[in-house]
Amino acid sequence: MKIAFVTTECVPYAKTGGLADVAGALPKALEKLGCEVKIFMPKYSSIDESRKGLRYNWDIGEMIVRVNGIDRSVHLHQAKLPNSNVEVNFIDCPYYFYRGAIYTNDRDEDERFILFSKGVIETLQRFGWAPDIIHCNDWQSGLIPLFIKDNYKWDRLFDKTATVFTIHNIAYQGRFSKSALSAAEIRGDLFYPGGPVEFEDSVSFMKTGIVFADLINTVSNKYSHEILKEEHGAGLHNILRARKSDVYGILNGVDYEEWNPETDKFLPFKYSMKDLSGKTKNKKFLMDHFNLPFDVNRPLIGMVSRLVQQKGFDIFAGAINELINLNAQWIILGGGEQKYENFFRGLPNYFPGKIGTYIGYNNELSHLIEAAADIFVMPSRYEPCGLNQIYSLKYGTVPVVRKTGGLADTIKDWDEEKQFGFDHGNGFSFYDYTSYALSSSVERAVNTFKEKDIWKKIQLNGMKLDFSWDSSAEKYLELYKMAKEKR
Ligand code: ADP
Ligand code: GLC
């Protein structure tokens, strides 16, 4: 099967969050299943062409793509996704993509991803390559299903091409003023109250993807049900409900070539289930780095996150005194909204010796924290899948999570499981979105840490689980087949 995988982030080229991890791994797993996969992403100025092995495609040369009535010059660069034959196609338009960040608040944010989406289709045309599936991810590629069914319908190349739309986060919807219609050359008669591209008087790229894709999925089973309800549907629950039988949930996998304590290139000390001593050495190494006093009997709690409302930092802030009073230390890595950045930046001064923070993005540090910490906390308000809790399991770092979305699908509470006579719990979890519920379950984890045998059992329960992409990739293949039948 031929798959065009369209994404705005992909490891190792550009990343703000989990989508990049998915895009860098799922195509490889699909290739192993016999698919021919081509990734499409924008060429951002932050991508180092020579270090990442990008080559200019002279055969394609210049493509002219019209956005908002202006012809833009677009070029194509290509590379091979490391450890695979997957071809990565970089849509190059400096006018739109050579900016300070992957996503911006610039006035022409809609135009940036209109150009990208059209650029993908124009490139497919130049290749003369008809994919069986165009796999779109999040609002930035939400217009592609409509373009294929309408604007580019004249091109028989795409007669049999089906589209799949994956929702990684329904809260980011790509909503723009009506001028986006003409910028994208979307037919005006598709825009009316309740119409296929309209949402609350704006043009919604997310809604367009949901309405026009042949099939829709999201990144965990639980979240696929949650978004059908008002609480987590971010206003689109009724639109999704209208297509309920076309909405699937497929849990993200993990690329264990990147995230495995036995081979992780960022760790000074590698370790495995058989010998966890390297984990303690990493803990000492990292705590020294943050000038925190090391104590093998006191748990180190880690957090790595985008600092945004989704991730539960309001209940975290509300519980800060209780959390800091526990017999534990903290290392937190994150970047995002100013108010959270300021909050975390100030903590080490308030609580010296207790907490270290790094504000910003740091890939190496994210691996080190996974390895060094004893406990990993994710109090998300909602979480479509969440990858760090799954990485934590492999690193023997016991997750404390809120029972929502993918967190609920992957973490089994040790105490709850024991109540039912099972000893396969792999973490701690809480349901109520309150500071109290959060601090009590972190406290349960900190207390359990003292019981060395039980702690080791919980660690090993997590480490032996396998969340590799293989089984999820098979589910995507099934989804693709169904989408193709629907087309
Ligand atoms: P989301 O995509 O909502 O941010 P995920 O848990 O799916 O959440 O994925 C987050 C990914 O981004 C993980 O690979 C995590 O390690 C990484 N990450 C998040 N914040 C940072 C940061 N400040 N520095 C480095 N990596 C980060
Ligand atoms: C989104 C979600 C996160 C998910 C990631 C990859 O960023 O917030 O939960 O793991 O996408 O699918």
Coordinates of C-alpha atoms and ligand atoms in Angstrom, one line a residue:
M1 CA 0.0 0.0 0.0
K2 CA 1.2 3.5 -0.8
I3 CA 1.0 6.0 2.0
A4 CA 1.6 9.8 1.9
F5 CA 2.1 10.7 5.6
V6 CA 1.5 14.4 6.1
T7 CA 2.9 16.1 9.2
T8 CA 4.2 19.4 10.5
E9 CA 6.7 17.8 12.9
C10 CA 8.9 14.8 12.6
V11 CA 11.8 13.5 14.7
P12 CA 14.8 14.1 14.0
Y13 CA 13.9 17.2 11.9
A14 CA 11.5 19.4 13.9
K15 CA 9.6 18.8 17.1
T16 CA 7.4 20.5 19.6
G17 CA 5.6 17.5 21.0
G18 CA 4.4 13.9 20.6
L19 CA 3.3 14.3 16.9
A20 CA 7.0 14.5 16.0
D21 CA 7.7 11.2 17.8
V22 CA 4.8 9.5 16.0
A23 CA 5.8 10.8 12.6
G24 CA 9.4 9.6 13.1
A25 CA 8.3 6.1 14.0
L26 CA 4.9 5.0 12.5
P27 CA 6.1 5.3 8.9
K28 CA 9.0 3.1 9.7
A29 CA 6.7 0.5 11.2
L30 CA 4.4 0.7 8.2
E31 CA 7.3 0.1 5.9
K32 CA 8.2 -3.0 7.8
L33 CA 4.6 -4.2 7.0
G34 CA 5.3 -3.8 3.3
C35 CA 3.9 -0.3 2.8
E36 CA 5.7 2.3 0.7
V37 CA 5.6 5.5 2.8
K38 CA 6.5 9.0 1.9
I39 CA 6.5 11.6 4.6
F40 CA 5.7 15.3 3.7
M41 CA 6.6 18.1 6.0
P42 CA 7.5 21.8 5.7
K43 CA 11.1 22.8 5.5
Y44 CA 11.6 25.1 8.5
S45 CA 14.6 27.3 8.7
S46 CA 15.6 25.5 11.9
I47 CA 16.3 22.3 9.9
D48 CA 20.1 22.0 9.3
E49 CA 20.2 20.8 5.6
S50 CA 23.7 19.3 5.6
R51 CA 23.6 17.8 9.1
K52 CA 20.2 16.1 8.3
G53 CA 21.2 15.0 4.8
L54 CA 18.7 17.0 2.8
R55 CA 19.1 17.1 -0.9
Y56 CA 17.5 19.5 -3.4
N57 CA 15.3 17.8 -6.0
W58 CA 16.4 19.2 -9.3
D59 CA 13.9 17.1 -11.3
I60 CA 11.0 18.8 -9.7
G61 CA 12.6 22.3 -9.7
E62 CA 10.3 25.2 -9.0
M63 CA 6.6 24.7 -8.3
I64 CA 4.2 27.6 -8.2
V65 CA 1.6 27.4 -5.6
R66 CA -1.1 30.1 -5.3
V67 CA -2.2 31.2 -1.8
N68 CA -4.3 34.2 -1.1
G69 CA -4.1 35.1 -4.8
I70 CA -0.3 35.3 -4.9
D71 CA 1.9 32.8 -6.7
R72 CA 4.6 31.5 -4.3
S73 CA 7.7 29.7 -5.4
V74 CA 8.0 26.3 -3.8
H75 CA 10.9 23.8 -4.0
L76 CA 11.4 20.3 -2.8
H77 CA 14.1 18.8 -0.7
Q78 CA 14.4 15.2 0.3
A79 CA 16.1 12.9 2.9
K80 CA 15.8 9.4 4.1
L81 CA 14.3 8.9 7.6
P82 CA 17.2 7.4 9.6
N83 CA 17.3 3.6 9.8
S84 CA 14.7 3.2 7.1
N85 CA 13.9 3.6 3.4
V86 CA 11.2 6.1 4.2
E87 CA 11.5 9.2 2.0
V88 CA 11.0 12.5 3.7
N89 CA 9.8 15.3 1.4
F90 CA 10.4 18.8 2.6
I91 CA 8.1 21.5 1.2
D92 CA 10.3 24.5 0.9
C93 CA 8.8 28.0 0.8
P94 CA 11.0 30.4 2.8
Y95 CA 8.4 33.1 2.7
Y96 CA 6.1 31.0 5.0
F97 CA 8.4 28.7 6.8
Y98 CA 11.6 30.5 7.7
R99 CA 10.2 32.0 10.9
G100 CA 11.2 31.8 14.5
A101 CA 9.0 28.8 15.3
I102 CA 7.1 25.9 13.8
Y103 CA 3.8 27.4 14.8
T104 CA 3.3 31.1 15.1
N105 CA 0.6 33.6 16.0
D106 CA 1.3 35.5 12.8
R107 CA -1.6 36.9 10.9
D108 CA -1.0 34.5 8.0
E109 CA -0.8 31.3 10.0
D110 CA -3.7 29.9 7.9
E111 CA -1.8 30.7 4.7
R112 CA 1.3 28.9 5.9
F113 CA -0.6 25.6 6.1
I114 CA -2.7 26.2 3.1
L115 CA 0.5 26.5 1.1
F116 CA 1.9 23.4 2.8
S117 CA -1.3 21.3 2.0
K118 CA -1.4 22.5 -1.6
G119 CA 2.3 22.0 -1.9
V120 CA 1.9 18.3 -0.8
I121 CA -0.7 17.7 -3.5
E122 CA 1.3 19.5 -6.2
T123 CA 4.3 17.4 -5.3
L124 CA 2.3 14.2 -5.6
Q125 CA 1.2 15.4 -9.0
R126 CA 4.8 16.1 -10.1
F127 CA 5.8 12.6 -8.9
G128 CA 2.8 11.1 -10.7
W129 CA 2.5 9.0 -7.6
A130 CA -1.0 8.2 -6.5
P131 CA -1.1 7.2 -2.9
D132 CA -3.7 4.8 -1.7
I133 CA -3.9 6.9 1.4
I134 CA -3.1 10.4 2.3
H135 CA -2.7 10.3 6.1
C136 CA -3.3 13.8 7.5
N137 CA -2.4 14.8 11.1
D138 CA -4.1 17.6 13.0
W139 CA -5.6 20.8 11.7
Q140 CA -2.5 21.9 9.8
S141 CA -3.3 19.2 7.1
G142 CA -7.1 19.3 7.7
L143 CA -7.9 20.9 4.3
I144 CA -6.3 18.1 2.3
P145 CA -9.3 15.8 2.4
L146 CA -11.4 18.7 1.0
F147 CA -8.8 19.6 -1.6
I148 CA -8.6 16.0 -2.9
K149 CA -12.4 15.7 -3.1
D150 CA -13.0 19.2 -4.5
N151 CA -10.3 21.5 -5.7
Y152 CA -8.1 18.8 -7.2
K153 CA -11.0 16.4 -8.1
W154 CA -10.2 17.1 -11.8
D155 CA -7.0 15.2 -11.4
R156 CA -7.8 11.5 -12.1
L157 CA -4.5 10.6 -10.4
F158 CA -6.3 10.9 -7.0
D159 CA -9.5 9.0 -8.1
K160 CA -8.7 6.1 -5.8
T161 CA -6.8 8.0 -3.1
A162 CA -8.5 7.9 0.3
T163 CA -7.8 10.2 3.2
V164 CA -7.4 9.4 6.9
F165 CA -7.4 12.2 9.4
T166 CA -5.7 11.7 12.8
I167 CA -6.7 13.9 15.7
H168 CA -3.7 14.3 18.0
N169 CA -5.4 17.0 20.0
I170 CA -8.8 18.3 19.3
A171 CA -8.3 21.5 21.3
Y172 CA -6.0 23.0 18.6
Q173 CA -8.4 23.6 15.7
G174 CA -6.9 26.0 13.3
R175 CA -9.8 28.5 13.2
F176 CA -9.5 31.5 11.0
S177 CA -11.6 34.4 9.6
K178 CA -13.6 34.0 6.5
S179 CA -10.7 35.4 4.4
A180 CA -9.2 31.9 4.7
L181 CA -11.8 30.7 2.2
S182 CA -10.5 32.8 -0.6
A183 CA -6.9 32.3 0.5
A184 CA -7.4 28.5 0.1
E185 CA -9.8 28.8 -2.9
I186 CA -12.5 26.9 -1.0
R187 CA -15.9 27.2 -2.6
G188 CA -17.9 29.9 -0.8
D189 CA -21.0 27.7 -0.8
L190 CA -19.4 25.3 1.7
F191 CA -19.4 28.1 4.3
Y192 CA -22.7 28.7 6.0
P193 CA -23.8 28.3 9.7
G194 CA -23.4 24.6 10.5
G195 CA -21.8 24.0 7.1
P196 CA -18.9 21.6 6.4
V197 CA -16.1 24.2 6.8
E198 CA -17.8 26.6 9.2
F199 CA -17.5 26.5 13.0
E200 CA -18.9 29.4 15.1
D201 CA -18.6 31.8 12.2
S202 CA -15.0 30.9 11.5
V203 CA -13.3 28.6 9.0
S204 CA -12.2 25.6 10.9
F205 CA -9.4 23.4 9.4
M206 CA -10.0 20.8 12.1
K207 CA -13.7 20.5 11.3
T208 CA -13.0 20.4 7.6
G209 CA -10.7 17.4 8.2
I210 CA -13.3 15.7 10.2
V211 CA -16.1 16.3 7.7
F212 CA -14.2 15.3 4.5
A213 CA -11.8 12.6 5.5
D214 CA -12.8 9.1 4.6
L215 CA -12.0 7.9 8.1
I216 CA -11.0 9.6 11.3
N217 CA -9.0 8.3 14.2
T218 CA -7.4 9.5 17.4
V219 CA -4.4 8.3 19.4
S220 CA -6.0 6.2 22.2
N221 CA -9.2 4.3 22.6
K222 CA -10.3 6.2 25.6
Y223 CA -9.8 9.6 24.0
S224 CA -11.7 8.4 20.9
H225 CA -14.7 8.1 23.2
E226 CA -14.0 11.2 25.2
I227 CA -14.0 13.5 22.2
L228 CA -17.6 12.5 21.4
K229 CA -18.7 14.2 24.7
E230 CA -19.0 17.8 25.5
E231 CA -16.3 17.8 28.2
H232 CA -13.5 16.9 25.9
G233 CA -14.9 17.5 22.4
A234 CA -13.8 21.2 22.4
G235 CA -17.1 22.1 20.7
L236 CA -16.7 19.5 17.9
H237 CA -18.3 16.6 19.7
N238 CA -21.6 16.8 17.8
I239 CA -19.7 16.9 14.5
L240 CA -17.8 13.8 15.5
R241 CA -20.9 12.1 16.8
A242 CA -22.5 12.5 13.4
R243 CA -19.6 10.4 12.1
K244 CA -19.3 8.2 15.1
S245 CA -19.0 4.9 13.2
D246 CA -16.0 6.4 11.3
V247 CA -14.1 7.4 14.4
Y248 CA -11.4 5.0 15.6
G249 CA -8.8 5.0 18.4
I250 CA -5.3 3.6 17.9
L251 CA -2.9 3.9 20.7
N252 CA 0.5 5.4 19.8
G253 CA 3.5 3.2 20.0
V254 CA 7.1 3.9 21.1
D255 CA 10.2 3.9 19.0
Y256 CA 12.4 1.8 21.2
E257 CA 15.4 2.7 18.9
E258 CA 15.1 6.2 20.5
W259 CA 13.6 5.4 23.9
N260 CA 15.3 2.4 25.5
P261 CA 17.6 2.6 28.6
E262 CA 19.7 -0.2 27.3
T263 CA 20.8 1.7 24.2
D264 CA 19.8 5.4 24.8
K265 CA 22.7 7.5 23.4
F266 CA 22.0 10.3 25.8
L267 CA 22.5 8.3 29.0
P268 CA 25.9 8.3 30.7
F269 CA 24.9 4.9 32.2
K270 CA 22.9 2.3 30.4
Y271 CA 20.7 -0.2 32.3
S272 CA 18.2 -2.9 31.8
M273 CA 15.6 -4.9 33.7
K274 CA 18.3 -7.3 34.8
D275 CA 20.5 -4.7 36.3
L276 CA 19.0 -1.3 37.4
S277 CA 22.2 0.0 39.0
G278 CA 22.9 2.3 36.0
K279 CA 19.6 4.0 36.8
T280 CA 20.8 5.1 40.2
K281 CA 24.1 6.3 38.7
N282 CA 22.1 8.4 36.2
K283 CA 20.1 9.8 39.1
K284 CA 23.3 10.9 40.9
F285 CA 24.7 12.3 37.7
L286 CA 21.6 14.4 37.0
M287 CA 21.2 15.6 40.6
D288 CA 24.8 16.7 40.7
H289 CA 24.2 18.7 37.5
F290 CA 21.2 20.5 39.2
N291 CA 23.2 20.9 42.5
L292 CA 20.6 18.8 44.4
P293 CA 21.8 16.7 47.3
F294 CA 21.6 13.0 46.3
D295 CA 20.0 10.5 48.6
V296 CA 19.4 7.0 47.3
N297 CA 16.5 6.6 49.8
R298 CA 14.6 9.7 48.7
P299 CA 12.7 9.5 45.4
L300 CA 13.5 11.9 42.5
I301 CA 10.3 13.0 40.8
G302 CA 10.6 14.1 37.1
M303 CA 8.3 16.0 34.8
V304 CA 8.9 16.8 31.1
S305 CA 6.1 18.7 29.4
R306 CA 4.9 21.5 27.2
L307 CA 3.8 24.0 29.8
V308 CA 0.2 24.5 28.7
Q309 CA -3.2 24.3 30.3
Q310 CA -3.8 20.8 29.0
K311 CA -1.1 19.3 31.2
G312 CA -2.7 20.1 34.6
F313 CA -0.3 22.7 35.9
D314 CA -3.1 24.6 37.6
I315 CA -3.8 21.7 40.0
F316 CA 0.0 21.2 40.3
A317 CA 0.4 24.8 41.4
G318 CA -2.5 24.4 43.8
A319 CA -0.7 21.5 45.4
I320 CA 2.8 22.9 45.4
N321 CA 3.2 23.1 49.2
E322 CA 1.9 19.6 49.8
L323 CA 4.1 18.2 47.0
I324 CA 7.2 20.0 48.1
N325 CA 6.7 18.8 51.7
L326 CA 6.8 15.2 50.7
N327 CA 10.1 13.4 51.3
A328 CA 11.1 13.7 47.6
Q329 CA 13.0 15.9 45.2
W330 CA 12.0 17.2 41.8
I331 CA 13.5 17.9 38.4
I332 CA 11.2 19.6 35.9
L333 CA 11.8 20.3 32.2
G334 CA 9.3 22.4 30.3
G335 CA 8.5 25.3 28.0
G336 CA 5.4 27.0 26.9
E337 CA 3.0 29.6 28.4
Q338 CA 4.7 32.5 30.1
K339 CA 2.7 32.2 33.4
Y340 CA 3.7 28.6 33.8
E341 CA 7.3 29.3 32.8
N342 CA 7.5 32.0 35.5
F343 CA 6.0 29.8 38.1
F344 CA 8.5 27.0 37.5
R345 CA 11.4 29.3 37.1
G346 CA 10.8 30.7 40.6
L347 CA 10.5 27.3 42.4
P348 CA 14.2 26.5 43.0
N349 CA 14.7 29.7 44.9
Y350 CA 11.6 29.1 47.1
F351 CA 12.6 25.5 47.8
P352 CA 16.3 25.2 47.7
G353 CA 17.7 21.7 47.5
K354 CA 14.3 20.3 46.7
I355 CA 13.7 21.2 43.1
G356 CA 15.6 21.9 39.9
T357 CA 13.9 23.3 36.8
Y358 CA 15.0 23.9 33.2
I359 CA 12.8 26.2 31.2
G360 CA 12.9 25.6 27.5
Y361 CA 13.2 22.7 25.1
N362 CA 16.0 20.1 25.6
N363 CA 15.9 16.7 24.1
E364 CA 18.9 15.3 25.8
L365 CA 17.6 16.4 29.2
S366 CA 14.3 14.8 28.5
H367 CA 16.0 11.4 28.1
L368 CA 18.1 11.9 31.2
I369 CA 15.1 12.8 33.3
E370 CA 13.3 9.7 32.1
A371 CA 16.3 7.6 33.1
A372 CA 17.2 9.4 36.4
A373 CA 13.8 9.9 38.0
D374 CA 12.1 7.3 40.2
I375 CA 8.7 8.7 39.7
F376 CA 7.2 10.6 36.7
V377 CA 4.2 12.9 37.1
M378 CA 1.5 13.7 34.5
P379 CA -1.6 15.4 36.0
S380 CA -3.1 16.2 32.6
R381 CA -6.6 17.7 32.4
Y382 CA -6.9 15.7 29.2
E383 CA -4.4 13.6 27.3
P384 CA -5.1 12.2 23.8
C385 CA -2.3 9.6 24.2
G386 CA 0.7 10.9 26.1
L387 CA 4.1 9.4 25.4
N388 CA 6.2 10.2 28.4
Q389 CA 4.3 7.9 30.7
I390 CA 4.9 5.1 28.2
Y391 CA 8.6 6.0 27.9
S392 CA 8.7 6.1 31.8
L393 CA 7.5 2.5 31.9
K394 CA 10.4 1.3 29.8
Y395 CA 12.9 3.3 32.0
G396 CA 11.6 1.8 35.3
T397 CA 10.3 5.3 36.2
V398 CA 7.0 4.8 37.9
P399 CA 4.2 7.1 36.5
V400 CA 1.7 9.0 38.5
V401 CA -1.0 10.1 36.1
R402 CA -4.5 11.4 36.0
K403 CA -6.9 8.8 34.6
T404 CA -7.8 10.4 31.3
G405 CA -7.3 9.5 27.6
G406 CA -4.2 7.6 26.8
L407 CA -2.9 7.9 30.4
A408 CA -5.9 5.8 31.6
D409 CA -5.3 3.3 28.8
T410 CA -1.7 2.6 29.7
I411 CA -1.3 3.1 33.5
K412 CA -2.7 0.6 35.9
D413 CA -2.8 1.8 39.5
W414 CA -0.8 -0.5 41.8
D415 CA -3.1 -0.2 44.9
E416 CA -6.3 -0.5 42.9
E417 CA -5.1 -3.6 41.1
K418 CA -4.1 -5.1 44.4
Q419 CA -7.6 -4.6 45.8
F420 CA -8.7 -7.0 43.1
G421 CA -6.0 -9.4 43.9
F422 CA -3.7 -8.5 40.9
D423 CA -0.1 -7.5 41.3
H424 CA 0.5 -6.2 37.8
G425 CA 0.0 -2.5 38.6
N426 CA 2.6 -0.3 36.9
G427 CA 2.0 3.1 38.4
F428 CA -0.4 5.3 40.4
S429 CA -3.4 7.2 39.2
F430 CA -6.2 9.5 40.3
Y431 CA -9.4 10.6 38.7
D432 CA -10.6 13.9 40.2
Y433 CA -9.1 16.9 38.6
T434 CA -8.1 18.4 41.9
S435 CA -4.9 19.4 43.7
Y436 CA -5.8 17.1 46.6
A437 CA -6.2 14.0 44.3
L438 CA -2.9 14.8 42.7
S439 CA -0.9 15.3 45.9
S440 CA -2.5 12.2 47.6
S441 CA -1.5 9.9 44.7
V442 CA 2.0 11.3 44.5
E443 CA 2.2 10.7 48.3
R444 CA 1.1 7.1 47.8
A445 CA 3.9 6.7 45.3
V446 CA 6.5 8.3 47.6
N447 CA 5.4 6.1 50.5
T448 CA 5.5 2.9 48.4
F449 CA 9.0 3.8 47.2
K450 CA 10.2 3.0 50.8
E451 CA 9.1 -0.6 50.3
K452 CA 12.0 -1.7 48.1
D453 CA 10.6 -5.1 47.0
I454 CA 7.2 -3.8 46.0
W455 CA 8.8 -0.8 44.2
K456 CA 11.0 -3.1 42.2
K457 CA 8.0 -5.2 41.3
I458 CA 6.1 -2.1 40.0
Q459 CA 9.1 -1.0 38.0
L460 CA 9.5 -4.4 36.4
N461 CA 5.8 -4.6 35.7
G462 CA 6.2 -1.5 33.5
M463 CA 9.6 -2.4 32.0
K464 CA 8.4 -5.7 30.6
L465 CA 5.5 -4.2 28.7
D466 CA 5.9 -3.7 25.0
F467 CA 4.4 -0.7 23.4
S468 CA 6.4 -0.9 20.2
W469 CA 4.8 0.4 17.0
D470 CA 4.3 -3.0 15.4
S471 CA 0.8 -3.8 16.7
S472 CA -0.4 -0.2 16.3
A473 CA 1.0 -0.1 12.8
E474 CA -1.0 -3.2 11.9
K475 CA -4.1 -1.4 13.2
Y476 CA -3.3 1.6 11.0
L477 CA -3.0 -0.8 8.0
E478 CA -6.5 -2.1 8.8
L479 CA -7.8 1.5 9.0
Y480 CA -6.2 2.3 5.7
K481 CA -7.9 -0.7 4.1
M482 CA -11.2 0.3 5.4
A483 CA -10.7 3.9 4.3
K484 CA -9.9 2.7 0.8
E485 CA -13.0 0.6 0.7
K486 CA -15.1 3.7 1.6
R487 CA -13.6 5.8 -1.1
Ligands
ADP1 P1 2.3 16.4 23.8 O1 2.5 16.0 22.4 O2 0.9 16.8 24.1 O3 3.3 17.5 24.1 P2 3.3 13.7 24.5 O4 3.5 13.1 25.8 O5 2.6 13.0 23.4 O6 2.6 15.2 24.7 O7 4.7 14.0 23.8 C1 5.6 15.0 24.3 C2 7.0 14.7 23.7 O8 7.7 16.0 23.7 C3 7.8 13.7 24.4 O9 8.7 13.1 23.5 C4 8.6 14.6 25.4 O10 9.8 14.0 25.9 C5 8.8 15.8 24.6 N1 9.0 17.1 25.3 C6 8.0 17.8 25.9 N2 8.5 19.0 26.4 C7 9.8 18.9 26.2 C8 10.9 19.8 26.5 N3 10.7 20.9 27.2 N4 12.1 19.5 26.1 C9 12.3 18.3 25.4 N5 11.4 17.5 25.1 C10 10.1 17.8 25.5
GLC2 C1 -0.8 15.4 21.1 C2 -1.3 15.0 22.4 C3 -0.6 13.8 23.0 C4 -0.2 12.8 22.0 C5 0.5 13.4 20.9 C6 0.9 12.4 19.8 O1 0.2 16.4 21.2 O2 -1.4 16.0 23.3 O3 -1.3 13.3 24.1 O4 0.6 11.8 22.6 O5 -0.3 14.3 20.2 O6 -0.2 11.7 19.3

